[in-house]
XYZ file of N, CA and C in Angstrom:
333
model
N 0.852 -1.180 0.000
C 0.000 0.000 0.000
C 0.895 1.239 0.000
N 0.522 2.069 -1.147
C 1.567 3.006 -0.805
C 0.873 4.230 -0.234
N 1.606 5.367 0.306
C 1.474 6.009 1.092
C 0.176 7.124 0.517
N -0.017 7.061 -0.928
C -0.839 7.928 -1.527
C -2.258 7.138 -1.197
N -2.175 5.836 -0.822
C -3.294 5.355 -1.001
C -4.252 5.137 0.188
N -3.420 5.232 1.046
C -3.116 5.423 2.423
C -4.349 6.620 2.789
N -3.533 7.652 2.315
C -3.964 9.363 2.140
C -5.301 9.415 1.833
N -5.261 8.619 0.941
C -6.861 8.685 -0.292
C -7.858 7.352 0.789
N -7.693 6.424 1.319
C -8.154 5.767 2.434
C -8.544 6.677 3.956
N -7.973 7.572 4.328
C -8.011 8.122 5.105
C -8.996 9.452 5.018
N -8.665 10.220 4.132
C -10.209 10.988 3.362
C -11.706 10.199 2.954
N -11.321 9.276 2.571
C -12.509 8.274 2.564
C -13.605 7.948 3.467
N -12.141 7.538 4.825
C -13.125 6.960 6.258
C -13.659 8.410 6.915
N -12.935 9.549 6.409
C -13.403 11.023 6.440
C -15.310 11.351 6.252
N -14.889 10.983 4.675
C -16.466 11.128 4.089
C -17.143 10.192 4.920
N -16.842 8.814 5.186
C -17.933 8.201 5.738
C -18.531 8.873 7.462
N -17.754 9.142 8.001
C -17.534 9.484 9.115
C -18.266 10.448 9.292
N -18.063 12.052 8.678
C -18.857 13.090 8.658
C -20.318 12.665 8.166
N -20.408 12.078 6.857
C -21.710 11.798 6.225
C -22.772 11.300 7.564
N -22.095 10.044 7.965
C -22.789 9.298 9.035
C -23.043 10.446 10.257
N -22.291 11.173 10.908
C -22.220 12.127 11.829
C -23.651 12.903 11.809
N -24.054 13.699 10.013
C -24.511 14.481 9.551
C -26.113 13.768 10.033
N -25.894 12.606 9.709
C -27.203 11.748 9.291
C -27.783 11.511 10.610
N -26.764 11.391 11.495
C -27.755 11.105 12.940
C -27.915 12.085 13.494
N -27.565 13.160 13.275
C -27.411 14.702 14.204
C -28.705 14.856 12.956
N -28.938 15.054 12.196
C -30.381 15.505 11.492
C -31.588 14.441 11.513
N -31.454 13.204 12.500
C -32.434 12.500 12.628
C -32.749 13.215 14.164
N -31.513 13.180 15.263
C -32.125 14.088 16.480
C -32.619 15.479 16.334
N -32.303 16.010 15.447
C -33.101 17.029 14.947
C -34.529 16.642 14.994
N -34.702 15.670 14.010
C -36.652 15.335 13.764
C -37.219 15.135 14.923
N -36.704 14.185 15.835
C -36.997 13.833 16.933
C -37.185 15.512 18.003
N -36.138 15.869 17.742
C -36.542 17.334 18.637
C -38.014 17.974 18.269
N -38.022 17.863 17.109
C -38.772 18.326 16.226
C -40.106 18.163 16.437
N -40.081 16.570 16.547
C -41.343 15.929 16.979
C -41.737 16.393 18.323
N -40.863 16.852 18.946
C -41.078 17.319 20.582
C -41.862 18.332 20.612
N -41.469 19.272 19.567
C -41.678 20.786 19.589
C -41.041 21.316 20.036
N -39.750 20.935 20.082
C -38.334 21.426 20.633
C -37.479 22.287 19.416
N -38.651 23.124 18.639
C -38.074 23.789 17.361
C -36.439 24.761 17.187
N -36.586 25.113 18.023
C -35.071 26.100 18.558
C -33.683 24.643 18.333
N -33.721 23.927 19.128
C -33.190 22.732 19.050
C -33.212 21.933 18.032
N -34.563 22.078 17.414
C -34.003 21.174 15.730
C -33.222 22.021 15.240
N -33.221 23.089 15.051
C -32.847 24.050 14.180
C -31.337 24.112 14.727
N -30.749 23.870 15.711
C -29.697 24.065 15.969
C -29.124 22.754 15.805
N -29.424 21.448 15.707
C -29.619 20.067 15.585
C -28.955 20.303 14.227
N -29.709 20.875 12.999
C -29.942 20.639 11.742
C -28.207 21.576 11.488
N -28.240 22.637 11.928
C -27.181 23.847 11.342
C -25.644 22.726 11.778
N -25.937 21.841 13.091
C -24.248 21.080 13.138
C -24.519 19.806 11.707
N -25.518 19.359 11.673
C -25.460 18.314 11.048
C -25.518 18.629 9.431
N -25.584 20.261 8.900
C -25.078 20.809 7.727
C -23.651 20.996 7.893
N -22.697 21.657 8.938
C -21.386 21.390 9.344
C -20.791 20.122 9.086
N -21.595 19.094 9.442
C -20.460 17.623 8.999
C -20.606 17.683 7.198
N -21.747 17.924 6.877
C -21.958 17.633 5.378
C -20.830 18.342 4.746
N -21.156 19.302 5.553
C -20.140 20.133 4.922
C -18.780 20.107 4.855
N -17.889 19.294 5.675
C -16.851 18.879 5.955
C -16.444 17.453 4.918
N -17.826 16.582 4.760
C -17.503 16.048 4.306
C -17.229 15.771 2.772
N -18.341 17.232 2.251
C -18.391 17.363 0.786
C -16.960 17.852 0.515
N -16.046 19.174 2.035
C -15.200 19.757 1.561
C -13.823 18.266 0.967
N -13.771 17.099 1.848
C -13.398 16.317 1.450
C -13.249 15.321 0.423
N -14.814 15.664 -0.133
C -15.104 14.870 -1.177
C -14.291 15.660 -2.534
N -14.366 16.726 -2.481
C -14.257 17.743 -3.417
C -12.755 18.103 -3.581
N -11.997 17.380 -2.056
C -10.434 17.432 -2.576
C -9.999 16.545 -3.323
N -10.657 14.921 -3.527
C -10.036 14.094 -4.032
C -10.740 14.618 -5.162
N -11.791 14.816 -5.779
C -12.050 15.118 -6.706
C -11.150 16.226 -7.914
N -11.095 17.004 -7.036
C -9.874 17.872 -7.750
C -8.373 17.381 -7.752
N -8.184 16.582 -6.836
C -6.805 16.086 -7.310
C -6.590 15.102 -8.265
N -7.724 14.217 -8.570
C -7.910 13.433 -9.696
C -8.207 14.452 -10.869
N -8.800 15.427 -10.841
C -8.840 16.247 -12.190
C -7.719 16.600 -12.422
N -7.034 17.000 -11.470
C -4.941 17.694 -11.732
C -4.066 16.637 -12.116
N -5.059 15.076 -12.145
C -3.945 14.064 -12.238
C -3.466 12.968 -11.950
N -3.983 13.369 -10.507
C -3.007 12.391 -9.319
C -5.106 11.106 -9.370
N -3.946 10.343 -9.560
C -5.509 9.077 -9.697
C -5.995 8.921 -8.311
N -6.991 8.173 -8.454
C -8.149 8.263 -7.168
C -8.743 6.737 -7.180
N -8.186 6.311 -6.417
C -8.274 4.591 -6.855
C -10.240 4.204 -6.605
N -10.254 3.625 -7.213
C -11.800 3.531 -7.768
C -11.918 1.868 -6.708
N -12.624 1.978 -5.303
C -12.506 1.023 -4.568
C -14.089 0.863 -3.792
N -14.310 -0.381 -3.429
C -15.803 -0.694 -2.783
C -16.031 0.385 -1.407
N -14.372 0.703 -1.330
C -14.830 1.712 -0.193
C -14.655 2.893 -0.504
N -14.531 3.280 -1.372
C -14.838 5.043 -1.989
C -16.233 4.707 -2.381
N -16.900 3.973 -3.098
C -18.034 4.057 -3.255
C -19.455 4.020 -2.184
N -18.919 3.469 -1.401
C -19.853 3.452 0.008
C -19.460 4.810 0.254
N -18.324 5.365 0.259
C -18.000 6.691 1.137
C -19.110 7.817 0.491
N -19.254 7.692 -0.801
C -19.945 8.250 -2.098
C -21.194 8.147 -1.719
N -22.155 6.767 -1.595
C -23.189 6.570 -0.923
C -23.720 6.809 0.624
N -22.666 7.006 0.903
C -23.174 7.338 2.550
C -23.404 8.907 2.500
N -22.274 9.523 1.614
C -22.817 11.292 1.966
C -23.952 11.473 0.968
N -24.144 10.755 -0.019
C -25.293 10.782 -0.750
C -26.564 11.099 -0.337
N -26.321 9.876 0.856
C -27.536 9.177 1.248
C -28.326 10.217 2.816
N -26.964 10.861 3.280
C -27.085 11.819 3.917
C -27.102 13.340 3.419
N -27.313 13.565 2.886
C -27.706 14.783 2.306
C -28.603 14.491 1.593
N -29.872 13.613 0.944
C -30.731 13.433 1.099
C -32.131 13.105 1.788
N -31.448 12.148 2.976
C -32.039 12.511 4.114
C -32.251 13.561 4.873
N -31.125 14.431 4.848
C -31.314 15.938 5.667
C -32.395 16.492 5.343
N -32.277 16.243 3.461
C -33.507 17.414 2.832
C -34.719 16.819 3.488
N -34.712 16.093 3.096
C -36.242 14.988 3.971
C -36.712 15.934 5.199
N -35.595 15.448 6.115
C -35.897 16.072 7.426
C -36.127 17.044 7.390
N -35.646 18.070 7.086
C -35.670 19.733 6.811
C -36.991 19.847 6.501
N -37.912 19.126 5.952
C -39.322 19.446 4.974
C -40.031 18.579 6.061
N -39.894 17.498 6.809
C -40.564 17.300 7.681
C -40.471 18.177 9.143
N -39.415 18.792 9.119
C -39.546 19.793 10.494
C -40.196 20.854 10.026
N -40.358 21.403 8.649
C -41.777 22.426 8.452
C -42.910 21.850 8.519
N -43.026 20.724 8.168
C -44.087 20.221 8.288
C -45.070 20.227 9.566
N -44.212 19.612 10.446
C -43.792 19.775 11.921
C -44.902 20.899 12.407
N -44.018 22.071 12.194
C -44.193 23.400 12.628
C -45.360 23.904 11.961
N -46.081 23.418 10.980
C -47.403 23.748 10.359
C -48.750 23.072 11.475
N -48.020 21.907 12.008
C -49.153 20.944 12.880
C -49.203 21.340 14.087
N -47.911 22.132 14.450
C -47.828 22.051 15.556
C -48.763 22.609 16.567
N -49.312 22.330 17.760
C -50.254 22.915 18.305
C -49.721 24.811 18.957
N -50.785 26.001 18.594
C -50.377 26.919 19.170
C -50.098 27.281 20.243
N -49.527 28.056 20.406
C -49.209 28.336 22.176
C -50.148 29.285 22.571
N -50.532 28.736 23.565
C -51.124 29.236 24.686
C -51.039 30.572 25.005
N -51.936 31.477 24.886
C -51.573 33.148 25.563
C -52.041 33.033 26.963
């Protein structure tokens, strides 16, 4: 294994890591959500755009270093890494549209 691959393994368990991070921090979101703990989803949701975001910034380095050149070994575990932030940043949107949803049902408050 050489040391580039190493590198490119290690950004990988990156993406999976953040993706997954993203995905359960925006499911306790819903759950807050479901509480009527709206302040708290919303703050739930803004860390669990932070991992996405960490992890796209990762995704987007190997990506550009394979455009400059340097190869990007095409492996069962880059592709899960691929599917997991996929799969989490689709779910977020989900959630995001079920915590308005949420907040449309929610019962009013009390004066």
């Amino acid at each position: 294994m050489t040391a580039k691959s190493l590198n490119n393994e290690l950004e990988i368990f990156q993406i999976i890591s953040n993706g997954g991070n993203a995905k359960s921090i925006a499911y306790d979101a819903l759950k807050a959500a479901e509480e009527f703990e709206f302040d708290k989803a919303e703050q739930l949701i803004q860390q669990a755009e932070e991992e996405l975001h960490l992890a796209h910034k990762t995704q987007t380095k190997l990506i550009q270093a394979e455009i400059n050149g340097a190869p990007v070994e095409k492996s069962l575990l880059m592709i899960h890494a691929q599917d997991h932030l996929m799969t989490a940043i689709s779910e977020q949107n989900l959630i995001k549209h079920m915590i308005k949803i949420i907040k449309k049902l929610a019962p009013s408050p009390k004066n």
